Amino acid sequence: MRKIFLLTIAFMALAFTSCTTVDSAEVGIKYKKWSSDENLKGGVVGTCKGFVWYNPFTESVFKYETFVQPKDYEVLSVNTKDASTFTMDPTIAYRLDADRATDVFVKFRKPLKDIENGYMRTCIYDAYRLCANRYTADELMANRAKFEDEVYAQLDSILSREGFFIEQFTSNITPPKSLQNAINAKNEAVQNALKADNQVKEAEAKARIQIAQAEGEAQALRIKADGEAYYNKTVAQSLNEILVRQYALEKWDGKLPQYTTGSNTLPLIGLK
């Protein structure tokens, strides 16, 4: 009984070490640890999923994730063609092409984390370096979007040949401190110029309003003066000697104003 029990334990242990599972978000690569077969590159037997049985003494199963892998790299420094140093803070999101998994395994024989920290990081740095050497510092700052597109295109061309798809790639481009200070000073000068221009326009607008108000008031005074002059002229033209005498008689109290000449008192006005 004891012997049967030990054999059972040994069989279960062997079975446990002879089987693995590859889920739907992975691709398994079954390979021989030692192989003289030239047709088996890297000893790869093939890809596999689900429950996979293998001989733990001569075979093994390597797994690669096939879902998107995000990676935020440390800051990289590159030089432009005028020797200005820029820093890049790249972030990449990539995934393995499941159909190329065996090629990736044969070439690298490492987990994805090791590949992204080694080979992939080198590719990113080289893409930055080669593209930055096409620009001066001022040109790079003026064409940052174009620069990033060129870096992405070069990186995508290299990694796609190796079996990787780039889902997203971004950079945080930081210029040299001296250049950044110059940019800030230029921006401040532009803002001050705009502010001064706006102040001039505001003063001109206020002046135009005041002139318009003054012109309006002057026009109103001219109209009023012209009206009064017209009224006075019309009234004056309507007055004649008969109307004046009639108006005087209407106001007369019946007494003649007198003045004295010698011994005679004569009326001030003559009546006919």
PDB file of C-alpha atoms in Angstrom:
ATOM      1  CA  MET A   1       0.000   0.000   0.000  1.00  0.00           C
ATOM      2  CA  ARG A   2       2.778   2.336   0.870  1.00  0.00           C
ATOM      3  CA  LYS A   3       4.447   1.680  -2.480  1.00  0.00           C
ATOM      4  CA  ILE A   4       1.223   2.345  -4.376  1.00  0.00           C
ATOM      5  CA  PHE A   5       0.718   5.535  -2.441  1.00  0.00           C
ATOM      6  CA  LEU A   6       4.212   6.770  -3.281  1.00  0.00           C
ATOM      7  CA  LEU A   7       3.775   5.891  -6.928  1.00  0.00           C
ATOM      8  CA  THR A   8       0.495   7.786  -6.977  1.00  0.00           C
ATOM      9  CA  ILE A   9       2.130  10.851  -5.459  1.00  0.00           C
ATOM     10  CA  ALA A  10       4.995  10.646  -7.948  1.00  0.00           C
ATOM     11  CA  PHE A  11       2.565  10.298 -10.874  1.00  0.00           C
ATOM     12  CA  MET A  12       0.523  13.280  -9.709  1.00  0.00           C
ATOM     13  CA  ALA A  13       3.662  15.381  -9.299  1.00  0.00           C
ATOM     14  CA  LEU A  14       4.814  14.417 -12.777  1.00  0.00           C
ATOM     15  CA  ALA A  15       1.407  15.173 -14.232  1.00  0.00           C
ATOM     16  CA  PHE A  16       1.347  18.546 -12.479  1.00  0.00           C
ATOM     17  CA  THR A  17       4.741  19.530 -13.883  1.00  0.00           C
ATOM     18  CA  SER A  18       3.864  18.140 -17.324  1.00  0.00           C
ATOM     19  CA  CYS A  19       0.825  20.358 -17.908  1.00  0.00           C
ATOM     20  CA  THR A  20       0.229  24.092 -18.099  1.00  0.00           C
ATOM     21  CA  THR A  21      -2.580  26.344 -19.267  1.00  0.00           C
ATOM     22  CA  VAL A  22      -2.457  29.154 -21.821  1.00  0.00           C
ATOM     23  CA  ASP A  23      -5.438  31.494 -21.554  1.00  0.00           C
ATOM     24  CA  SER A  24      -7.145  33.450 -24.328  1.00  0.00           C
ATOM     25  CA  ALA A  25      -5.049  36.606 -23.688  1.00  0.00           C
ATOM     26  CA  GLU A  26      -1.799  34.707 -24.222  1.00  0.00           C
ATOM     27  CA  VAL A  27      -0.033  32.676 -26.844  1.00  0.00           C
ATOM     28  CA  GLY A  28       1.968  29.642 -25.773  1.00  0.00           C
ATOM     29  CA  ILE A  29       5.099  28.473 -27.541  1.00  0.00           C
ATOM     30  CA  LYS A  30       6.043  24.854 -27.038  1.00  0.00           C
ATOM     31  CA  TYR A  31       9.701  24.168 -27.671  1.00  0.00           C
ATOM     32  CA  LYS A  32      12.331  21.494 -27.174  1.00  0.00           C
ATOM     33  CA  LYS A  33      15.139  22.330 -24.800  1.00  0.00           C
ATOM     34  CA  TRP A  34      17.622  20.417 -26.944  1.00  0.00           C
ATOM     35  CA  SER A  35      17.090  19.782 -30.602  1.00  0.00           C
ATOM     36  CA  SER A  36      19.336  18.934 -33.540  1.00  0.00           C
ATOM     37  CA  ASP A  37      16.482  19.276 -36.005  1.00  0.00           C
ATOM     38  CA  GLU A  38      17.380  22.205 -38.293  1.00  0.00           C
ATOM     39  CA  ASN A  39      13.705  22.649 -39.200  1.00  0.00           C
ATOM     40  CA  LEU A  40      12.874  23.454 -35.586  1.00  0.00           C
ATOM     41  CA  LYS A  41      14.218  26.990 -35.285  1.00  0.00           C
ATOM     42  CA  GLY A  42      14.956  27.601 -31.660  1.00  0.00           C
ATOM     43  CA  GLY A  43      13.514  24.178 -31.011  1.00  0.00           C
ATOM     44  CA  VAL A  44       9.988  25.552 -31.454  1.00  0.00           C
ATOM     45  CA  VAL A  45       7.376  22.857 -31.964  1.00  0.00           C
ATOM     46  CA  GLY A  46       4.498  25.338 -32.400  1.00  0.00           C
ATOM     47  CA  THR A  47       2.063  27.640 -30.631  1.00  0.00           C
ATOM     48  CA  CYS A  48      -0.582  26.381 -28.247  1.00  0.00           C
ATOM     49  CA  LYS A  49      -3.581  27.410 -26.095  1.00  0.00           C
ATOM     50  CA  GLY A  50      -5.682  25.855 -23.362  1.00  0.00           C
ATOM     51  CA  PHE A  51      -4.303  22.842 -21.516  1.00  0.00           C
ATOM     52  CA  VAL A  52      -0.864  21.965 -22.866  1.00  0.00           C
ATOM     53  CA  TRP A  53       0.970  18.724 -22.053  1.00  0.00           C
ATOM     54  CA  TYR A  54       4.699  18.491 -22.455  1.00  0.00           C
ATOM     55  CA  ASN A  55       7.682  16.469 -21.313  1.00  0.00           C
ATOM     56  CA  PRO A  56       9.222  18.583 -18.520  1.00  0.00           C
ATOM     57  CA  PHE A  57      12.606  16.920 -19.021  1.00  0.00           C
ATOM     58  CA  THR A  58      13.045  17.774 -22.685  1.00  0.00           C
ATOM     59  CA  GLU A  59      10.354  20.379 -23.426  1.00  0.00           C
ATOM     60  CA  SER A  60       8.950  23.608 -22.055  1.00  0.00           C
ATOM     61  CA  VAL A  61       6.208  26.137 -22.792  1.00  0.00           C
ATOM     62  CA  PHE A  62       6.922  29.870 -23.042  1.00  0.00           C
ATOM     63  CA  LYS A  63       4.034  32.361 -22.795  1.00  0.00           C
ATOM     64  CA  TYR A  64       3.593  35.816 -24.308  1.00  0.00           C
ATOM     65  CA  GLU A  65       0.760  38.213 -23.463  1.00  0.00           C
ATOM     66  CA  THR A  66      -1.154  39.403 -26.535  1.00  0.00           C
ATOM     67  CA  PHE A  67      -3.072  42.275 -24.916  1.00  0.00           C
ATOM     68  CA  VAL A  68      -1.876  45.905 -24.990  1.00  0.00           C
ATOM     69  CA  GLN A  69       1.219  46.590 -22.900  1.00  0.00           C
ATOM     70  CA  PRO A  70       1.685  50.181 -21.633  1.00  0.00           C
ATOM     71  CA  LYS A  71       5.185  51.387 -20.850  1.00  0.00           C
ATOM     72  CA  ASP A  72       6.317  54.731 -19.457  1.00  0.00           C
ATOM     73  CA  TYR A  73      10.044  55.167 -20.032  1.00  0.00           C
ATOM     74  CA  GLU A  74      12.487  57.275 -18.105  1.00  0.00           C
ATOM     75  CA  VAL A  75      13.608  60.587 -19.591  1.00  0.00           C
ATOM     76  CA  LEU A  76      15.958  60.362 -22.600  1.00  0.00           C
ATOM     77  CA  SER A  77      18.350  63.087 -23.778  1.00  0.00           C
ATOM     78  CA  VAL A  78      19.075  63.705 -27.479  1.00  0.00           C
ATOM     79  CA  ASN A  79      20.936  66.404 -29.396  1.00  0.00           C
ATOM     80  CA  THR A  80      19.767  68.450 -32.369  1.00  0.00           C
ATOM     81  CA  LYS A  81      22.102  69.188 -35.262  1.00  0.00           C
ATOM     82  CA  ASP A  82      23.187  72.455 -33.622  1.00  0.00           C
ATOM     83  CA  ALA A  83      24.191  70.540 -30.454  1.00  0.00           C
ATOM     84  CA  SER A  84      21.245  71.652 -28.322  1.00  0.00           C
ATOM     85  CA  THR A  85      20.152  69.027 -25.801  1.00  0.00           C
ATOM     86  CA  PHE A  86      16.454  68.153 -25.592  1.00  0.00           C
ATOM     87  CA  THR A  87      14.869  65.733 -23.155  1.00  0.00           C
ATOM     88  CA  MET A  88      12.147  63.291 -24.193  1.00  0.00           C
ATOM     89  CA  ASP A  89       9.746  61.509 -21.859  1.00  0.00           C
ATOM     90  CA  PRO A  90       8.259  58.756 -24.049  1.00  0.00           C
ATOM     91  CA  THR A  91       5.208  56.640 -23.309  1.00  0.00           C
ATOM     92  CA  ILE A  92       4.293  53.710 -25.529  1.00  0.00           C
ATOM     93  CA  ALA A  93       1.411  51.263 -25.712  1.00  0.00           C
ATOM     94  CA  TYR A  94       2.117  48.184 -27.853  1.00  0.00           C
ATOM     95  CA  ARG A  95       1.000  44.609 -28.333  1.00  0.00           C
ATOM     96  CA  LEU A  96       2.523  41.459 -29.687  1.00  0.00           C
ATOM     97  CA  ASP A  97       1.397  40.153 -33.060  1.00  0.00           C
ATOM     98  CA  ALA A  98       0.236  36.662 -32.083  1.00  0.00           C
ATOM     99  CA  ASP A  99       1.056  35.350 -35.563  1.00  0.00           C
ATOM    100  CA  ARG A 100       4.680  36.423 -35.093  1.00  0.00           C
ATOM    101  CA  ALA A 101       5.079  35.089 -31.558  1.00  0.00           C
ATOM    102  CA  THR A 102       7.407  32.276 -32.578  1.00  0.00           C
ATOM    103  CA  ASP A 103       9.667  34.712 -34.465  1.00  0.00           C
ATOM    104  CA  VAL A 104       9.841  36.952 -31.379  1.00  0.00           C
ATOM    105  CA  PHE A 105      10.673  33.954 -29.202  1.00  0.00           C
ATOM    106  CA  VAL A 106      13.342  32.628 -31.541  1.00  0.00           C
ATOM    107  CA  LYS A 107      15.042  36.034 -31.779  1.00  0.00           C
ATOM    108  CA  PHE A 108      14.775  37.268 -28.189  1.00  0.00           C
ATOM    109  CA  ARG A 109      13.844  34.253 -26.024  1.00  0.00           C
ATOM    110  CA  LYS A 110      12.886  36.714 -23.278  1.00  0.00           C
ATOM    111  CA  PRO A 111       9.666  37.936 -21.626  1.00  0.00           C
ATOM    112  CA  LEU A 112       8.034  41.074 -22.997  1.00  0.00           C
ATOM    113  CA  LYS A 113       9.174  43.158 -20.003  1.00  0.00           C
ATOM    114  CA  ASP A 114      12.799  42.350 -20.770  1.00  0.00           C
ATOM    115  CA  ILE A 115      12.275  43.147 -24.459  1.00  0.00           C
ATOM    116  CA  GLU A 116      10.656  46.520 -23.765  1.00  0.00           C
ATOM    117  CA  ASN A 117      13.361  47.491 -21.271  1.00  0.00           C
ATOM    118  CA  GLY A 118      16.140  46.430 -23.601  1.00  0.00           C
ATOM    119  CA  TYR A 119      15.633  46.207 -27.335  1.00  0.00           C
ATOM    120  CA  MET A 120      12.519  48.382 -27.512  1.00  0.00           C
ATOM    121  CA  ARG A 121      14.064  51.169 -25.440  1.00  0.00           C
ATOM    122  CA  THR A 122      17.092  51.176 -27.754  1.00  0.00           C
ATOM    123  CA  CYS A 123      14.804  51.478 -30.784  1.00  0.00           C
ATOM    124  CA  ILE A 124      13.004  54.435 -29.219  1.00  0.00           C
ATOM    125  CA  TYR A 125      16.257  56.207 -28.384  1.00  0.00           C
ATOM    126  CA  ASP A 126      17.645  55.641 -31.886  1.00  0.00           C
ATOM    127  CA  ALA A 127      14.429  56.979 -33.465  1.00  0.00           C
ATOM    128  CA  TYR A 128      14.668  60.130 -31.340  1.00  0.00           C
ATOM    129  CA  ARG A 129      18.382  60.551 -32.038  1.00  0.00           C
ATOM    130  CA  LEU A 130      18.151  60.126 -35.806  1.00  0.00           C
ATOM    131  CA  CYS A 131      15.120  62.405 -36.170  1.00  0.00           C
ATOM    132  CA  ALA A 132      16.504  65.103 -33.856  1.00  0.00           C
ATOM    133  CA  ASN A 133      19.697  65.298 -35.939  1.00  0.00           C
ATOM    134  CA  ARG A 134      17.588  66.648 -38.824  1.00  0.00           C
ATOM    135  CA  TYR A 135      16.557  69.758 -36.912  1.00  0.00           C
ATOM    136  CA  THR A 136      18.097  72.768 -35.249  1.00  0.00           C
ATOM    137  CA  ALA A 137      16.703  73.685 -31.827  1.00  0.00           C
ATOM    138  CA  ASP A 138      14.469  76.432 -33.251  1.00  0.00           C
ATOM    139  CA  GLU A 139      13.264  74.179 -36.070  1.00  0.00           C
ATOM    140  CA  LEU A 140      12.388  71.389 -33.655  1.00  0.00           C
ATOM    141  CA  MET A 141      10.409  73.741 -31.396  1.00  0.00           C
ATOM    142  CA  ALA A 142       8.547  75.113 -34.413  1.00  0.00           C
ATOM    143  CA  ASN A 143       7.792  71.622 -35.794  1.00  0.00           C
ATOM    144  CA  ARG A 144       7.195  69.468 -32.710  1.00  0.00           C
ATOM    145  CA  ALA A 145       4.167  67.686 -34.181  1.00  0.00           C
ATOM    146  CA  LYS A 146       6.075  66.862 -37.371  1.00  0.00           C
ATOM    147  CA  PHE A 147       9.045  65.655 -35.326  1.00  0.00           C
ATOM    148  CA  GLU A 148       6.875  63.297 -33.252  1.00  0.00           C
ATOM    149  CA  ASP A 149       5.221  61.953 -36.414  1.00  0.00           C
ATOM    150  CA  GLU A 150       8.642  61.170 -37.858  1.00  0.00           C
ATOM    151  CA  VAL A 151       9.760  59.440 -34.648  1.00  0.00           C
ATOM    152  CA  TYR A 152       6.545  57.397 -34.597  1.00  0.00           C
ATOM    153  CA  ALA A 153       6.904  56.411 -38.269  1.00  0.00           C
ATOM    154  CA  GLN A 154      10.480  55.242 -37.818  1.00  0.00           C
ATOM    155  CA  LEU A 155       9.718  53.370 -34.616  1.00  0.00           C
ATOM    156  CA  ASP A 156       6.631  51.728 -36.108  1.00  0.00           C
ATOM    157  CA  SER A 157       8.613  50.624 -39.162  1.00  0.00           C
ATOM    158  CA  ILE A 158      11.247  48.920 -36.974  1.00  0.00           C
ATOM    159  CA  LEU A 159       8.959  47.295 -34.396  1.00  0.00           C
ATOM    160  CA  SER A 160       6.384  46.061 -36.909  1.00  0.00           C
ATOM    161  CA  ARG A 161       9.125  44.081 -38.635  1.00  0.00           C
ATOM    162  CA  GLU A 162       9.898  42.416 -35.308  1.00  0.00           C
ATOM    163  CA  GLY A 163       6.280  41.466 -34.599  1.00  0.00           C
ATOM    164  CA  PHE A 164       4.970  44.377 -32.502  1.00  0.00           C
ATOM    165  CA  PHE A 165       2.090  46.778 -33.122  1.00  0.00           C
ATOM    166  CA  ILE A 166       2.288  50.305 -31.704  1.00  0.00           C
ATOM    167  CA  GLU A 167      -1.125  51.320 -30.418  1.00  0.00           C
ATOM    168  CA  GLN A 168      -0.070  54.686 -29.021  1.00  0.00           C
ATOM    169  CA  PHE A 169       3.104  56.713 -28.714  1.00  0.00           C
ATOM    170  CA  THR A 170       3.564  60.126 -27.084  1.00  0.00           C
ATOM    171  CA  SER A 171       6.480  62.329 -26.105  1.00  0.00           C
ATOM    172  CA  ASN A 172       6.896  65.153 -23.661  1.00  0.00           C
ATOM    173  CA  ILE A 173       9.494  67.298 -25.409  1.00  0.00           C
ATOM    174  CA  THR A 174      11.443  69.647 -23.144  1.00  0.00           C
ATOM    175  CA  PRO A 175      13.898  72.142 -24.718  1.00  0.00           C
ATOM    176  CA  PRO A 176      17.137  73.315 -23.101  1.00  0.00           C
ATOM    177  CA  LYS A 177      16.604  75.735 -20.202  1.00  0.00           C
ATOM    178  CA  SER A 178      18.274  78.599 -22.080  1.00  0.00           C
ATOM    179  CA  LEU A 179      15.970  78.100 -25.052  1.00  0.00           C
ATOM    180  CA  GLN A 180      12.930  77.800 -22.792  1.00  0.00           C
ATOM    181  CA  ASN A 181      13.867  81.096 -21.099  1.00  0.00           C
ATOM    182  CA  ALA A 182      14.187  82.749 -24.505  1.00  0.00           C
ATOM    183  CA  ILE A 183      10.798  81.376 -25.535  1.00  0.00           C
ATOM    184  CA  ASN A 184       9.211  82.619 -22.308  1.00  0.00           C
ATOM    185  CA  ALA A 185      10.761  86.089 -22.811  1.00  0.00           C
ATOM    186  CA  LYS A 186       9.503  86.196 -26.391  1.00  0.00           C
ATOM    187  CA  ASN A 187       6.018  85.145 -25.336  1.00  0.00           C
ATOM    188  CA  GLU A 188       6.007  87.776 -22.594  1.00  0.00           C
ATOM    189  CA  ALA A 189       7.083  90.462 -25.096  1.00  0.00           C
ATOM    190  CA  VAL A 190       4.309  89.404 -27.472  1.00  0.00           C
ATOM    191  CA  GLN A 191       1.760  89.514 -24.659  1.00  0.00           C
ATOM    192  CA  ASN A 192       2.944  92.957 -23.580  1.00  0.00           C
ATOM    193  CA  ALA A 193       2.773  94.209 -27.164  1.00  0.00           C
ATOM    194  CA  LEU A 194      -0.762  92.870 -27.513  1.00  0.00           C
ATOM    195  CA  LYS A 195      -1.722  94.472 -24.217  1.00  0.00           C
ATOM    196  CA  ALA A 196      -0.279  97.832 -25.306  1.00  0.00           C
ATOM    197  CA  ASP A 197      -2.019  97.550 -28.675  1.00  0.00           C
ATOM    198  CA  ASN A 198      -5.309  96.844 -26.946  1.00  0.00           C
ATOM    199  CA  GLN A 199      -4.814  99.826 -24.667  1.00  0.00           C
ATOM    200  CA  VAL A 200      -4.160 102.083 -27.680  1.00  0.00           C
ATOM    201  CA  LYS A 201      -7.260 100.761 -29.408  1.00  0.00           C
ATOM    202  CA  GLU A 202      -9.291 101.304 -26.237  1.00  0.00           C
ATOM    203  CA  ALA A 203      -7.994 104.901 -25.930  1.00  0.00           C
ATOM    204  CA  GLU A 204      -8.775 105.549 -29.609  1.00  0.00           C
ATOM    205  CA  ALA A 205     -12.261 104.154 -29.127  1.00  0.00           C
ATOM    206  CA  LYS A 206     -12.864 106.400 -26.108  1.00  0.00           C
ATOM    207  CA  ALA A 207     -11.540 109.408 -28.035  1.00  0.00           C
ATOM    208  CA  ARG A 208     -13.862 108.644 -30.940  1.00  0.00           C
ATOM    209  CA  ILE A 209     -16.786 108.403 -28.518  1.00  0.00           C
ATOM    210  CA  GLN A 210     -15.890 111.749 -26.934  1.00  0.00           C
ATOM    211  CA  ILE A 211     -15.497 113.378 -30.361  1.00  0.00           C
ATOM    212  CA  ALA A 212     -18.830 111.966 -31.466  1.00  0.00           C
ATOM    213  CA  GLN A 213     -20.468 113.259 -28.287  1.00  0.00           C
ATOM    214  CA  ALA A 214     -18.892 116.701 -28.745  1.00  0.00           C
ATOM    215  CA  GLU A 215     -19.919 116.825 -32.384  1.00  0.00           C
ATOM    216  CA  GLY A 216     -23.419 115.807 -31.383  1.00  0.00           C
ATOM    217  CA  GLU A 217     -23.643 118.512 -28.749  1.00  0.00           C
ATOM    218  CA  ALA A 218     -22.255 121.122 -31.162  1.00  0.00           C
ATOM    219  CA  GLN A 219     -24.726 120.046 -33.811  1.00  0.00           C
ATOM    220  CA  ALA A 220     -27.546 120.312 -31.287  1.00  0.00           C
ATOM    221  CA  LEU A 221     -26.452 123.819 -30.326  1.00  0.00           C
ATOM    222  CA  ARG A 222     -26.267 124.838 -34.012  1.00  0.00           C
ATOM    223  CA  ILE A 223     -29.735 123.480 -34.606  1.00  0.00           C
ATOM    224  CA  LYS A 224     -31.041 125.318 -31.544  1.00  0.00           C
ATOM    225  CA  ALA A 225     -29.335 128.575 -32.589  1.00  0.00           C
ATOM    226  CA  ASP A 226     -30.592 128.239 -36.136  1.00  0.00           C
ATOM    227  CA  GLY A 227     -34.106 127.676 -34.801  1.00  0.00           C
ATOM    228  CA  GLU A 228     -33.967 130.701 -32.554  1.00  0.00           C
ATOM    229  CA  ALA A 229     -32.544 132.837 -35.353  1.00  0.00           C
ATOM    230  CA  TYR A 230     -35.232 131.651 -37.688  1.00  0.00           C
ATOM    231  CA  TYR A 231     -37.887 132.392 -35.072  1.00  0.00           C
ATOM    232  CA  ASN A 232     -36.554 135.878 -34.392  1.00  0.00           C
ATOM    233  CA  LYS A 233     -36.253 136.601 -38.092  1.00  0.00           C
ATOM    234  CA  THR A 234     -39.796 135.407 -38.723  1.00  0.00           C
ATOM    235  CA  VAL A 235     -41.154 137.456 -35.840  1.00  0.00           C
ATOM    236  CA  ALA A 236     -39.230 140.517 -36.944  1.00  0.00           C
ATOM    237  CA  GLN A 237     -40.498 140.164 -40.509  1.00  0.00           C
ATOM    238  CA  SER A 238     -44.064 139.867 -39.259  1.00  0.00           C
ATOM    239  CA  LEU A 239     -43.904 143.142 -37.307  1.00  0.00           C
ATOM    240  CA  ASN A 240     -44.856 146.411 -39.111  1.00  0.00           C
ATOM    241  CA  GLU A 241     -45.656 149.940 -38.012  1.00  0.00           C
ATOM    242  CA  ILE A 242     -49.401 149.368 -37.844  1.00  0.00           C
ATOM    243  CA  LEU A 243     -48.990 146.248 -35.662  1.00  0.00           C
ATOM    244  CA  VAL A 244     -46.611 148.078 -33.402  1.00  0.00           C
ATOM    245  CA  ARG A 245     -49.000 150.969 -32.993  1.00  0.00           C
ATOM    246  CA  GLN A 246     -51.886 148.554 -32.415  1.00  0.00           C
ATOM    247  CA  TYR A 247     -49.873 146.730 -29.774  1.00  0.00           C
ATOM    248  CA  ALA A 248     -49.013 150.065 -28.168  1.00  0.00           C
ATOM    249  CA  LEU A 249     -52.632 151.160 -28.130  1.00  0.00           C
ATOM    250  CA  GLU A 250     -53.671 147.858 -26.567  1.00  0.00           C
ATOM    251  CA  LYS A 251     -51.249 148.502 -23.793  1.00  0.00           C
ATOM    252  CA  TRP A 252     -52.103 152.281 -23.460  1.00  0.00           C
ATOM    253  CA  ASP A 253     -53.862 153.390 -20.290  1.00  0.00           C
ATOM    254  CA  GLY A 254     -55.423 156.461 -21.940  1.00  0.00           C
ATOM    255  CA  LYS A 255     -52.887 158.926 -20.660  1.00  0.00           C
ATOM    256  CA  LEU A 256     -50.499 160.611 -22.953  1.00  0.00           C
ATOM    257  CA  PRO A 257     -46.927 160.770 -21.867  1.00  0.00           C
ATOM    258  CA  GLN A 258     -45.978 164.445 -21.489  1.00  0.00           C
ATOM    259  CA  TYR A 259     -42.897 166.448 -21.898  1.00  0.00           C
ATOM    260  CA  THR A 260     -42.424 170.163 -21.305  1.00  0.00           C
ATOM    261  CA  THR A 261     -40.875 172.637 -23.703  1.00  0.00           C
ATOM    262  CA  GLY A 262     -40.804 176.095 -22.400  1.00  0.00           C
ATOM    263  CA  SER A 263     -44.273 176.926 -21.036  1.00  0.00           C
ATOM    264  CA  ASN A 264     -46.104 174.312 -23.053  1.00  0.00           C
ATOM    265  CA  THR A 265     -46.751 170.684 -22.197  1.00  0.00           C
ATOM    266  CA  LEU A 266     -46.983 168.530 -25.256  1.00  0.00           C
ATOM    267  CA  PRO A 267     -47.808 164.868 -25.744  1.00  0.00           C
ATOM    268  CA  LEU A 268     -44.823 162.453 -26.239  1.00  0.00           C
ATOM    269  CA  ILE A 269     -46.436 160.926 -29.328  1.00  0.00           C
ATOM    270  CA  GLY A 270     -48.561 162.477 -31.954  1.00  0.00           C
ATOM    271  CA  LEU A 271     -52.008 161.194 -32.790  1.00  0.00           C
ATOM    272  CA  LYS A 272     -53.552 161.410 -36.226  1.00  0.00           C
TER     273      LYS A 272
END
